[in-house]
Coordinates of C-alpha atoms and ligand atoms in Angstrom, one line a residue:
M1 CA 25.3 27.9 17.7
P2 CA 22.7 30.5 18.0
A3 CA 21.0 30.7 21.6
R4 CA 17.4 28.0 21.3
A5 CA 15.0 31.0 21.3
E6 CA 16.5 32.2 18.4
L7 CA 16.2 28.6 16.5
P8 CA 13.4 29.2 13.6
P9 CA 11.0 26.5 14.7
V10 CA 9.3 25.2 11.7
R11 CA 5.9 26.5 11.6
K12 CA 5.1 26.9 7.6
V13 CA 5.0 24.4 5.4
V14 CA 4.4 24.4 1.7
V15 CA 3.3 21.1 0.3
V16 CA 3.4 20.8 -3.4
G17 CA 1.1 18.4 -5.1
G18 CA -2.6 18.0 -4.7
G19 CA -2.8 13.8 -5.2
T20 CA -3.3 11.3 -2.5
A21 CA 0.1 12.2 -1.0
G22 CA -0.3 16.1 -1.1
W23 CA -3.9 15.9 1.0
I24 CA -2.4 12.9 3.3
T25 CA 0.4 14.8 4.0
A26 CA -1.5 18.0 4.8
G27 CA -4.1 16.7 6.4
V28 CA -2.2 14.5 8.7
L29 CA 0.2 17.7 9.3
A30 CA -3.1 20.4 10.0
S31 CA -4.7 17.8 12.4
R32 CA -1.3 17.3 14.5
F33 CA -0.5 20.7 15.0
P34 CA -4.3 22.3 15.3
Q35 CA -2.9 25.7 16.5
R36 CA -3.2 28.5 13.5
G37 CA -2.6 32.5 13.6
E38 CA 0.7 34.1 14.5
D39 CA 2.0 31.9 16.5
G40 CA 0.4 28.8 15.0
F41 CA 1.2 26.4 12.3
A42 CA 0.3 27.1 8.7
V43 CA 0.3 24.5 5.6
T44 CA -0.4 25.5 2.4
L45 CA -0.9 23.1 -0.2
I46 CA -0.4 24.0 -3.9
E47 CA -1.2 22.3 -7.2
S48 CA -1.6 22.8 -10.7
R49 CA -4.4 22.4 -13.0
G50 CA -2.6 21.5 -15.9
Q51 CA -0.7 18.4 -14.2
P52 CA -3.6 16.7 -12.5
P53 CA -2.9 13.7 -10.1
I54 CA -2.4 10.5 -11.9
G55 CA -5.6 9.2 -10.5
V56 CA -5.1 5.5 -9.8
G57 CA -3.9 3.8 -6.5
E58 CA -7.4 2.1 -5.3
G59 CA -6.3 -0.3 -3.1
T60 CA -5.1 0.8 0.9
W61 CA -3.9 -0.9 3.6
P62 CA -5.6 -1.2 7.1
T63 CA -3.3 1.6 8.3
I64 CA -5.6 4.3 6.2
R65 CA -8.2 3.7 9.0
A66 CA -5.9 5.1 11.6
T67 CA -5.0 8.0 9.3
L68 CA -8.4 8.4 8.5
K69 CA -9.2 9.0 11.9
Q70 CA -6.3 10.9 12.5
I71 CA -7.1 13.8 9.9
G72 CA -10.8 13.9 11.6
V73 CA -12.9 12.8 8.5
T74 CA -15.8 10.2 9.4
E75 CA -15.6 6.7 8.1
T76 CA -19.6 6.8 6.5
D77 CA -18.8 10.6 5.0
F78 CA -15.1 8.7 3.3
L79 CA -17.6 5.2 2.4
R80 CA -20.0 7.7 0.8
E81 CA -18.4 10.3 -0.9
C82 CA -15.5 7.8 -2.4
D83 CA -17.4 5.2 -3.9
A84 CA -15.1 3.0 -0.8
S85 CA -15.6 -0.6 -0.3
F86 CA -14.0 -2.7 2.1
K87 CA -10.6 -4.4 1.1
Q88 CA -9.7 -7.5 3.3
G89 CA -6.6 -8.5 1.8
S90 CA -5.4 -9.8 -1.5
H91 CA -6.4 -13.0 -3.5
F92 CA -3.5 -14.1 -5.8
A93 CA -4.8 -16.2 -9.0
R94 CA -2.6 -18.2 -11.2
W95 CA 0.8 -16.9 -9.9
V96 CA 2.1 -20.4 -8.3
D97 CA 1.6 -22.8 -11.6
G98 CA -0.5 -21.0 -13.8
S99 CA -3.7 -23.3 -13.7
D100 CA -7.2 -22.5 -13.0
M101 CA -7.2 -24.4 -9.4
D102 CA -4.3 -22.2 -8.4
A103 CA -5.3 -19.4 -6.0
Y104 CA -4.6 -18.2 -2.2
Y105 CA -5.3 -15.2 0.2
H106 CA -3.2 -13.2 1.7
P107 CA -5.3 -12.0 4.5
F108 CA -5.0 -8.4 6.5
T109 CA -6.2 -10.8 9.9
L110 CA -3.1 -12.0 11.4
P111 CA -2.5 -15.7 11.3
V112 CA -4.1 -18.0 14.7
G113 CA -1.8 -17.0 17.7
Y114 CA 0.8 -14.7 16.3
E115 CA 0.7 -12.2 19.4
E116 CA 1.9 -15.3 21.4
R117 CA 3.9 -17.8 19.8
N118 CA 4.8 -18.8 16.0
L119 CA 2.0 -21.8 14.8
A120 CA 3.2 -21.6 11.6
P121 CA 5.4 -25.0 11.7
Y122 CA 2.8 -27.1 13.3
W123 CA 0.3 -26.1 10.4
L124 CA 3.3 -27.5 8.2
E125 CA 3.6 -31.0 10.0
D126 CA -0.4 -31.5 9.5
P127 CA -0.6 -34.0 6.5
R128 CA -4.3 -33.3 6.6
R129 CA -4.0 -29.1 6.3
Q130 CA -6.3 -26.7 4.4
S131 CA -4.1 -23.9 2.9
F132 CA -2.0 -22.0 5.3
A133 CA -4.5 -18.8 4.9
E134 CA -7.7 -21.0 5.5
S135 CA -6.4 -23.2 8.5
M136 CA -4.6 -20.2 9.8
C137 CA -7.4 -17.4 9.7
F138 CA -10.9 -17.1 9.4
Q139 CA -10.8 -14.3 6.8
S140 CA -10.2 -16.4 3.6
A141 CA -13.8 -17.8 4.3
I142 CA -15.4 -14.2 4.8
C143 CA -13.2 -12.9 1.4
G144 CA -14.6 -16.2 -0.3
R145 CA -18.1 -15.4 0.2
A146 CA -17.8 -11.2 -0.7
L147 CA -19.0 -10.6 3.0
A148 CA -18.1 -7.4 5.1
P149 CA -16.2 -7.3 7.9
K150 CA -18.3 -5.6 10.1
Q151 CA -22.3 -4.9 10.9
I152 CA -24.0 -1.5 10.5
T153 CA -23.7 -1.5 13.9
T154 CA -20.1 -1.9 14.6
P155 CA -18.9 1.6 14.9
E156 CA -16.6 3.4 12.9
F157 CA -13.1 1.9 12.4
T158 CA -13.5 -1.0 14.1
G159 CA -14.1 -4.4 12.5
L160 CA -14.7 -7.9 13.2
A161 CA -12.1 -8.9 10.9
N162 CA -8.8 -6.4 9.8
Y163 CA -9.3 -4.3 6.8
A164 CA -8.9 -1.3 5.0
Y165 CA -10.6 0.0 1.8
H166 CA -10.7 0.2 -1.9
L167 CA -11.6 3.5 -3.3
D168 CA -11.6 5.7 -6.0
A169 CA -8.4 7.8 -6.4
G170 CA -10.3 10.5 -8.5
K171 CA -12.4 11.4 -5.4
F172 CA -10.1 10.3 -2.6
G173 CA -8.2 13.7 -3.2
P174 CA -10.8 16.3 -3.7
F175 CA -12.8 14.7 -0.2
L176 CA -10.1 15.5 1.4
Q177 CA -9.4 18.8 0.2
R178 CA -12.8 19.9 1.6
H179 CA -12.1 18.3 4.6
C180 CA -8.8 19.8 4.9
V181 CA -9.8 23.4 4.1
D182 CA -12.7 23.8 5.4
K183 CA -12.3 22.1 9.5
L184 CA -8.6 22.0 9.1
G185 CA -7.8 25.7 7.9
V186 CA -4.8 24.5 5.1
R187 CA -4.6 26.8 2.6
H188 CA -5.5 25.9 -0.9
M189 CA -3.4 27.5 -4.4
V190 CA -4.3 26.5 -7.8
D191 CA -1.0 27.4 -9.5
E192 CA 1.7 26.3 -11.1
I193 CA 5.4 26.1 -9.6
V194 CA 7.8 27.3 -12.2
R195 CA 11.0 28.5 -10.6
V196 CA 12.3 27.2 -7.2
E197 CA 15.2 30.0 -5.2
S198 CA 17.4 29.0 -3.0
K199 CA 19.2 30.5 0.4
D200 CA 23.0 30.7 0.4
T201 CA 23.3 27.6 2.6
G202 CA 21.6 25.5 -0.4
D203 CA 18.2 25.4 1.4
I204 CA 15.1 26.5 -0.6
S205 CA 13.8 29.9 0.3
H206 CA 10.8 30.1 -2.0
L207 CA 8.8 28.9 -4.7
V208 CA 7.5 31.1 -7.4
T209 CA 4.2 30.6 -9.4
K210 CA 3.2 31.0 -12.6
S211 CA 1.3 33.8 -11.6
G212 CA 4.2 35.6 -9.7
E213 CA 3.2 34.6 -6.1
A214 CA 6.5 34.1 -4.1
L215 CA 5.9 31.1 -1.5
A216 CA 8.3 30.7 1.7
A217 CA 8.3 28.2 4.3
D218 CA 10.5 26.6 6.6
L219 CA 9.9 23.0 5.1
F220 CA 8.7 22.1 1.8
I221 CA 7.1 18.9 1.0
D222 CA 7.1 17.6 -2.4
C223 CA 4.2 15.5 -3.6
S224 CA 4.7 16.2 -6.9
G225 CA 4.0 13.2 -8.3
F226 CA 6.3 11.7 -10.9
S227 CA 7.3 15.2 -12.2
S228 CA 9.7 14.9 -8.8
L229 CA 9.7 18.9 -9.0
L230 CA 11.6 19.8 -5.6
I231 CA 13.5 16.6 -4.8
G232 CA 14.4 15.2 -8.3
R233 CA 14.6 18.6 -10.5
H234 CA 16.0 21.2 -8.1
F235 CA 17.9 19.0 -5.7
G236 CA 18.9 16.0 -8.6
V237 CA 18.7 13.2 -5.8
P238 CA 19.4 10.3 -7.5
F239 CA 17.0 8.1 -8.4
L240 CA 17.6 4.5 -7.8
S241 CA 16.1 2.1 -10.4
Q242 CA 15.3 -0.9 -9.2
K243 CA 13.8 -2.4 -12.9
D244 CA 16.4 -5.2 -13.2
V245 CA 14.3 -6.4 -10.3
L246 CA 10.7 -6.2 -10.0
F247 CA 10.1 -5.6 -14.4
I248 CA 6.7 -4.2 -14.4
D249 CA 7.3 -0.6 -16.3
K250 CA 3.8 0.0 -17.7
A251 CA 0.3 -0.4 -17.3
W252 CA -3.2 -0.3 -19.0
A253 CA -6.2 0.7 -16.9
V254 CA -9.8 0.7 -17.7
Q255 CA -13.3 1.0 -15.6
I256 CA -15.7 -1.6 -15.5
P257 CA -19.2 -0.5 -14.8
Y258 CA -21.9 -3.5 -13.1
P259 CA -23.8 -5.1 -14.7
A260 CA -26.9 -4.8 -12.4
D261 CA -26.9 -2.6 -9.0
D262 CA -27.0 -5.7 -6.9
T263 CA -24.0 -7.7 -8.2
P264 CA -21.6 -8.0 -5.1
I265 CA -18.9 -6.7 -4.4
A266 CA -15.6 -8.6 -3.9
S267 CA -13.6 -8.0 -0.6
A268 CA -10.1 -8.4 -1.8
T269 CA -8.0 -7.0 -4.7
V270 CA -7.5 -9.8 -6.8
A271 CA -4.4 -10.3 -8.9
T272 CA -4.4 -12.7 -11.6
A273 CA -0.6 -13.2 -13.0
Q274 CA -0.7 -12.9 -16.7
S275 CA 1.9 -13.8 -19.0
S276 CA 4.1 -11.0 -18.4
G277 CA 2.7 -9.5 -15.2
W278 CA -0.6 -9.1 -13.8
V279 CA -4.1 -8.1 -13.9
W280 CA -5.5 -6.0 -10.6
D281 CA -9.2 -6.2 -10.0
I282 CA -11.1 -4.0 -7.5
G283 CA -14.1 -3.5 -6.7
L284 CA -15.7 -0.1 -5.5
T285 CA -19.6 0.5 -4.9
T286 CA -20.2 2.4 -8.3
R287 CA -17.3 0.1 -11.0
R288 CA -14.8 -1.9 -10.9
G289 CA -11.1 -0.8 -11.5
V290 CA -9.3 -3.4 -13.5
G291 CA -5.6 -2.7 -14.9
Y292 CA -2.6 -4.9 -16.3
V293 CA 0.7 -4.1 -15.2
F294 CA 2.9 -5.9 -17.1
S295 CA 6.7 -5.3 -18.5
S296 CA 7.8 -3.6 -21.7
R297 CA 11.1 -6.1 -22.0
Y298 CA 8.7 -9.2 -22.3
M299 CA 5.2 -7.7 -23.8
S300 CA 3.9 -5.1 -26.2
D301 CA 1.5 -2.3 -25.5
E302 CA -0.8 -3.7 -27.9
G303 CA -0.3 -7.4 -26.7
A304 CA -0.6 -6.6 -22.9
L305 CA -3.8 -5.0 -24.0
E306 CA -4.7 -7.7 -25.9
E307 CA -4.3 -9.9 -22.9
L308 CA -6.6 -7.8 -21.1
K309 CA -9.3 -7.5 -23.2
N310 CA -8.8 -11.7 -22.7
Y311 CA -9.3 -11.5 -19.1
L312 CA -12.4 -9.1 -19.6
G313 CA -14.1 -11.1 -22.1
A314 CA -13.2 -14.4 -20.1
R315 CA -15.6 -12.5 -17.4
G316 CA -18.4 -11.2 -19.7
D317 CA -17.3 -7.5 -19.3
L318 CA -15.7 -6.7 -22.7
S319 CA -17.8 -3.8 -24.3
Q320 CA -16.8 -1.3 -27.1
D321 CA -17.5 1.5 -24.8
L322 CA -14.6 0.7 -22.8
S323 CA -11.6 3.3 -22.6
Y324 CA -8.1 2.4 -21.6
R325 CA -5.5 4.3 -20.6
K326 CA -1.5 3.6 -20.6
I327 CA 0.5 4.4 -17.9
D328 CA 4.5 4.6 -17.7
I329 CA 5.8 2.8 -14.3
N330 CA 9.5 4.1 -13.8
S331 CA 10.2 1.0 -10.6
G332 CA 12.8 2.5 -7.9
Y333 CA 13.3 5.1 -5.4
R334 CA 15.2 8.3 -4.6
R335 CA 18.6 7.6 -2.7
E336 CA 17.1 9.9 0.0
F337 CA 13.6 11.5 0.6
W338 CA 14.8 14.0 3.0
T339 CA 17.2 17.0 2.1
R340 CA 17.7 20.0 3.4
N341 CA 14.5 21.6 3.8
C342 CA 12.5 19.6 1.7
V343 CA 11.1 15.8 2.0
A344 CA 9.4 14.1 -0.5
V345 CA 6.3 11.9 -0.1
G346 CA 3.9 9.9 -2.3
L347 CA 5.4 9.1 -6.3
S348 CA 8.1 12.0 -6.1
A349 CA 9.8 9.5 -3.6
G350 CA 9.3 6.5 -5.1
F351 CA 6.9 3.6 -6.8
L352 CA 7.6 0.8 -7.6
E353 CA 4.1 -1.7 -8.8
P354 CA 0.8 -1.5 -7.5
L355 CA 1.3 -5.5 -5.9
E356 CA 0.1 -5.6 -2.2
A357 CA -0.8 -1.7 -2.4
S358 CA 2.2 -0.1 -0.7
A359 CA 2.4 2.9 -2.4
I360 CA -0.5 4.7 0.0
V361 CA 0.7 3.0 3.3
M362 CA 4.1 4.7 2.7
I363 CA 2.3 8.0 2.0
E364 CA 0.8 7.3 5.4
L365 CA 4.0 6.2 7.6
S366 CA 6.0 9.4 5.8
A367 CA 3.0 12.0 6.9
K368 CA 3.0 10.5 10.3
S369 CA 7.2 10.2 10.5
I370 CA 7.4 14.1 9.4
A371 CA 4.8 14.9 12.1
N372 CA 6.3 13.3 14.9
L373 CA 10.1 14.8 13.5
L374 CA 9.1 18.3 13.3
P375 CA 9.3 19.5 16.8
G376 CA 12.7 18.3 16.9
C377 CA 13.3 20.5 13.7
G378 CA 14.3 24.0 15.5
G379 CA 17.6 23.8 15.6
G380 CA 18.2 22.5 11.9
M381 CA 16.9 19.6 10.2
R382 CA 20.2 17.1 9.6
Q383 CA 18.9 14.8 12.2
A384 CA 15.4 14.7 11.2
A385 CA 16.5 14.3 7.4
R386 CA 18.9 11.4 8.4
L387 CA 16.5 9.7 11.0
F388 CA 13.6 9.9 7.9
N389 CA 16.3 8.4 5.3
D390 CA 17.3 5.7 7.4
T391 CA 13.8 4.1 7.9
F392 CA 12.6 4.7 4.6
R393 CA 15.7 3.8 2.6
Y394 CA 15.2 0.6 5.0
R395 CA 11.6 0.2 3.9
W396 CA 11.9 0.7 0.6
E397 CA 14.6 -2.3 0.1
R398 CA 12.2 -4.6 2.6
I399 CA 9.0 -3.6 -0.3
V400 CA 11.4 -4.5 -3.3
D401 CA 12.0 -7.9 -1.3
F402 CA 8.5 -8.8 -0.1
L403 CA 7.4 -7.9 -4.0
K404 CA 9.9 -9.7 -5.6
L405 CA 9.0 -12.7 -2.9
H406 CA 5.8 -13.6 -4.9
Y407 CA 7.7 -13.6 -8.3
V408 CA 10.4 -15.5 -7.1
L409 CA 8.1 -18.3 -5.3
S410 CA 6.1 -18.9 -8.7
R411 CA 6.7 -21.9 -10.5
R412 CA 5.3 -20.5 -14.0
T413 CA 7.4 -21.6 -16.9
D414 CA 4.8 -20.6 -19.7
S415 CA 6.7 -17.2 -20.5
R416 CA 10.6 -15.9 -20.5
F417 CA 8.8 -12.8 -17.8
W418 CA 8.5 -15.9 -14.8
V419 CA 11.8 -17.5 -15.6
D420 CA 13.4 -14.6 -15.9
N421 CA 11.9 -13.5 -12.5
R422 CA 13.4 -16.5 -10.6
A423 CA 17.4 -15.6 -12.2
R424 CA 19.4 -15.5 -9.6
E425 CA 21.1 -11.9 -11.1
S426 CA 17.3 -10.9 -10.4
I427 CA 17.1 -11.4 -6.7
P428 CA 18.2 -9.3 -4.0
D429 CA 21.1 -10.8 -1.8
S430 CA 18.9 -9.6 1.3
L431 CA 15.8 -11.9 0.0
Q432 CA 18.1 -14.5 -1.0
E433 CA 19.4 -14.7 2.4
C434 CA 16.0 -15.1 4.2
L435 CA 15.0 -17.5 1.5
E436 CA 17.6 -19.4 3.0
Y437 CA 17.4 -18.9 6.3
W438 CA 13.7 -19.5 6.0
R439 CA 14.4 -23.1 4.7
D440 CA 14.8 -24.5 8.5
H441 CA 13.0 -22.0 10.5
C442 CA 9.4 -19.7 9.8
P443 CA 9.4 -16.0 9.6
W444 CA 9.2 -14.5 12.7
H445 CA 9.2 -11.2 14.6
E446 CA 12.9 -11.1 15.0
D447 CA 13.5 -11.6 11.6
F448 CA 12.7 -7.9 11.0
A449 CA 15.0 -4.9 12.2
H450 CA 12.1 -2.4 12.9
R451 CA 9.0 -2.0 15.5
E452 CA 6.7 -0.4 12.5
E453 CA 7.4 -3.2 9.4
V454 CA 5.3 -2.6 6.0
F455 CA 5.3 -6.0 5.5
S456 CA 5.4 -7.9 8.9
A457 CA 6.4 -11.8 9.6
A458 CA 2.6 -12.6 9.3
S459 CA 2.5 -11.5 5.4
Y460 CA 5.9 -13.1 4.7
Q461 CA 3.7 -16.4 6.0
Y462 CA 0.6 -15.4 4.0
I463 CA 2.7 -15.5 0.7
L464 CA 5.4 -18.5 1.3
Y465 CA 3.0 -20.9 2.6
G466 CA 0.1 -19.5 0.1
M467 CA 2.8 -20.3 -2.8
G468 CA 4.0 -23.7 -1.5
F469 CA 7.2 -22.6 0.2
Q470 CA 8.5 -25.2 2.3
T471 CA 10.1 -24.7 5.8
Y472 CA 11.6 -27.7 7.5
P473 CA 12.3 -26.9 11.2
A474 CA 14.4 -29.4 13.0
P475 CA 12.3 -31.7 15.3
W476 CA 13.4 -30.5 18.5
L477 CA 12.2 -26.7 17.8
L478 CA 9.0 -28.2 18.0
N479 CA 6.9 -29.5 21.3
D480 CA 3.9 -30.8 22.4
R481 CA 2.7 -28.0 24.1
D482 CA 2.7 -25.3 21.0
R483 CA 1.6 -28.4 19.1
G484 CA -2.0 -28.6 21.1
L485 CA -1.9 -24.6 20.9
A486 CA -1.6 -24.8 17.3
R487 CA -4.7 -27.4 17.0
E488 CA -7.1 -25.6 19.2
K489 CA -6.1 -22.5 17.8
M490 CA -7.1 -23.6 14.0
S491 CA -10.3 -25.0 15.2
E492 CA -11.4 -22.0 17.3
A493 CA -10.4 -20.1 13.3
A494 CA -12.5 -22.8 12.1
R495 CA -15.6 -21.9 14.5
Y496 CA -15.4 -18.3 14.2
A497 CA -15.1 -18.9 10.1
A498 CA -18.4 -20.7 10.4
A499 CA -20.1 -18.2 12.7
L500 CA -19.1 -14.8 10.7
T501 CA -20.1 -16.4 7.3
G502 CA -23.5 -17.1 8.8
S503 CA -23.6 -13.9 10.3
L504 CA -22.0 -11.0 8.5
P505 CA -23.8 -9.0 5.6
G506 CA -22.4 -9.2 2.0
N507 CA -20.0 -5.9 1.1
R508 CA -22.7 -4.4 -0.8
E509 CA -25.3 -4.9 1.2
L510 CA -23.5 -3.4 4.1
L511 CA -22.3 -0.6 2.1
S512 CA -26.1 -0.2 0.4
K513 CA -27.1 0.3 4.5
V514 CA -23.9 2.7 4.9
R515 CA -25.3 5.0 2.3
R516 CA -28.8 5.2 3.7
Y517 CA -28.7 5.2 7.8
G518 CA -24.6 5.8 8.2
L519 CA -22.3 3.9 10.6
Q520 CA -22.4 4.4 14.7
K521 CA -20.2 7.2 15.4
I522 CA -17.1 6.2 17.9
Ligands
LIG1 C1 -1.0 1.8 -12.0 C2 -1.0 2.3 -11.2 C3 -1.6 1.7 -9.8 C4 -2.0 2.2 -8.9 N1 -2.2 0.9 -7.8 C5 -2.1 1.8 -6.3 C6 -2.8 1.1 -5.2 O1 -4.0 0.0 -5.4 N2 -2.8 1.2 -3.9 C7 -2.0 1.9 -3.8 O2 -1.0 2.5 -2.6 N3 -1.1 3.1 -4.6 C8 -0.9 2.8 -6.1 N4 -0.3 3.3 -7.1 C9 0.2 4.4 -6.5 C10 -0.7 5.5 -5.9 O3 -1.4 6.0 -7.3 C11 0.2 7.0 -5.6 O4 1.1 6.5 -4.6 C12 -1.0 7.7 -5.1 O5 -2.0 8.4 -6.2 C13 0.2 9.4 -4.8 O6 0.3 10.2 -5.4 P1 1.0 11.7 -5.9 O7 0.1 12.0 -5.0 O8 2.0 11.1 -5.3 O9 0.8 12.0 -7.1 P2 0.1 12.6 -8.2 O10 -1.2 12.2 -8.1 O11 0.6 12.3 -9.6 O12 0.0 14.3 -7.7 C14 1.0 14.9 -8.3 C15 0.5 16.6 -7.6 O13 1.5 17.2 -8.2 C16 1.5 18.6 -9.1 N5 2.6 19.3 -9.3 C17 3.0 18.6 -10.2 N6 3.9 19.5 -11.0 C18 3.4 20.5 -10.1 C19 4.0 22.0 -10.3 N7 5.0 22.5 -11.4 N8 3.0 23.1 -9.7 C20 2.5 22.6 -9.2 N9 1.8 21.3 -8.8 C21 2.4 20.2 -9.5 C22 -0.1 17.8 -9.8 O14 -0.8 19.0 -10.1 C23 -0.8 17.1 -8.3 O15 -2.0 17.4 -7.8 C24 -0.7 3.2 -8.0 C25 0.2 4.2 -8.9 C26 -0.2 3.2 -10.7 C27 0.8 4.0 -11.4

């Protein structure tokens, strides 16, 4: 074993890919290790103009605020330059029985009392209860009125309600690129990787570009999208398909102009179930992004396009000028994400489907984790790779369970797509066991192994009880003290909802003010 001083530290990183994954990863690393020059840290990002970024992915998770803050951009610049709006959760329509009345929220703000006690059992036993999200959280009331989560005087990245963003994916990468290159010293190359050269050990030694440049580095980050250039094509790490659990494998996407400059902007992603999948509807400041993700096993491309047009037609959004784009989705993830001196982030690592916007949050978590593990990579990367792979394999498995939950709880019988989604053989054992466990006990922190879960017990409560799942806690588990606390907290949530709905500006109104005046810097 060489002496410590001789061990090569990881100082040179090459990121392959200039989509959302590439720029977030480059930004997080470059901001965490800002020293450049001889003894410093160097990040190079290479992207190919011939293979543009996928250009979809407009819904995020509240973690994005901490990520943008870490990278060092201002919220005002981000909102202005990415046509971004505030997202406060998801609104699910027609998922339970397909009727007109069938709708519920999964808000980002935690249920009342969540930091102290599990109060869900007391909502369940209240015979006069409103929906779970309405009783246990003030945020559905805000979302229902398309209000913002903050005032113009609320400092950047903070809110009166928890929030994330909807953003223009085509503008987000270039926005981060300008900041990463101008402010963080990231070297940006436009060229195409045509060959990967290895050392005797099997590590990558350098990448060869079309223009003949050789790019050497200590660590290579594969953000090359679905082409999965390094982790897939070079290392041949197997892809674990999830298509037998999550049936979505195609999408039609379209951009819808607003009819007027003052059209309200929705505060949540609207996900409306269809016969063979669901339609996403996302409001930005300049347009809406709408798309139908569906399963080709149950629906032809033409049939799906027609269903999407029906959705648009019912809202008065159909016009001759719309241009529809078809996207293939290969649902699954790699068996491992970090192999030798290469780690995959973004679509190259995997993708499931856009339900609950789990892809960008996984990119953020990956970038943060790489930054945390890098200092330990001097003596070799085996331990860092093992830790990363264990954590992210767990995360992908949990996301599969959480997404599948939405389909398993549906009672729709109008198509084979919905019926087959409830077939026992398509449900992972881990999810089935949880569902049995949650018959007697409302989801809680201890039900999950990790401190940083992508979807916490709160998210499970919102989906389970939003979709009408019943838990039957034994009477001896309940007590009058917590019953009183639950009543008090639910009344508090109702009072807070009334106060906020009377005082918060509309999403559109606040975003227009941000354009004019900007938010208060922290
Ligand atoms: C229909 C759909 C809807 C989605 N909605 C959401 C959502 O709401 N929320 C969410 O979180 N996520 C969503 N996603 C996922 C999201 O779009 C991606 O996770 C995100 O855009 C990151 O993509 P990427 O950077 O990994 O890949 P890409 O954007 O595909 O970028 C790949 C990059 O690699 C480069 N590259 C490839 N090959 C080479 C080469 N040989 N040499 C040099 N460069 C190369 C390309 O030039 C490009 O810059 C959605 C995905 C789909 C398909």
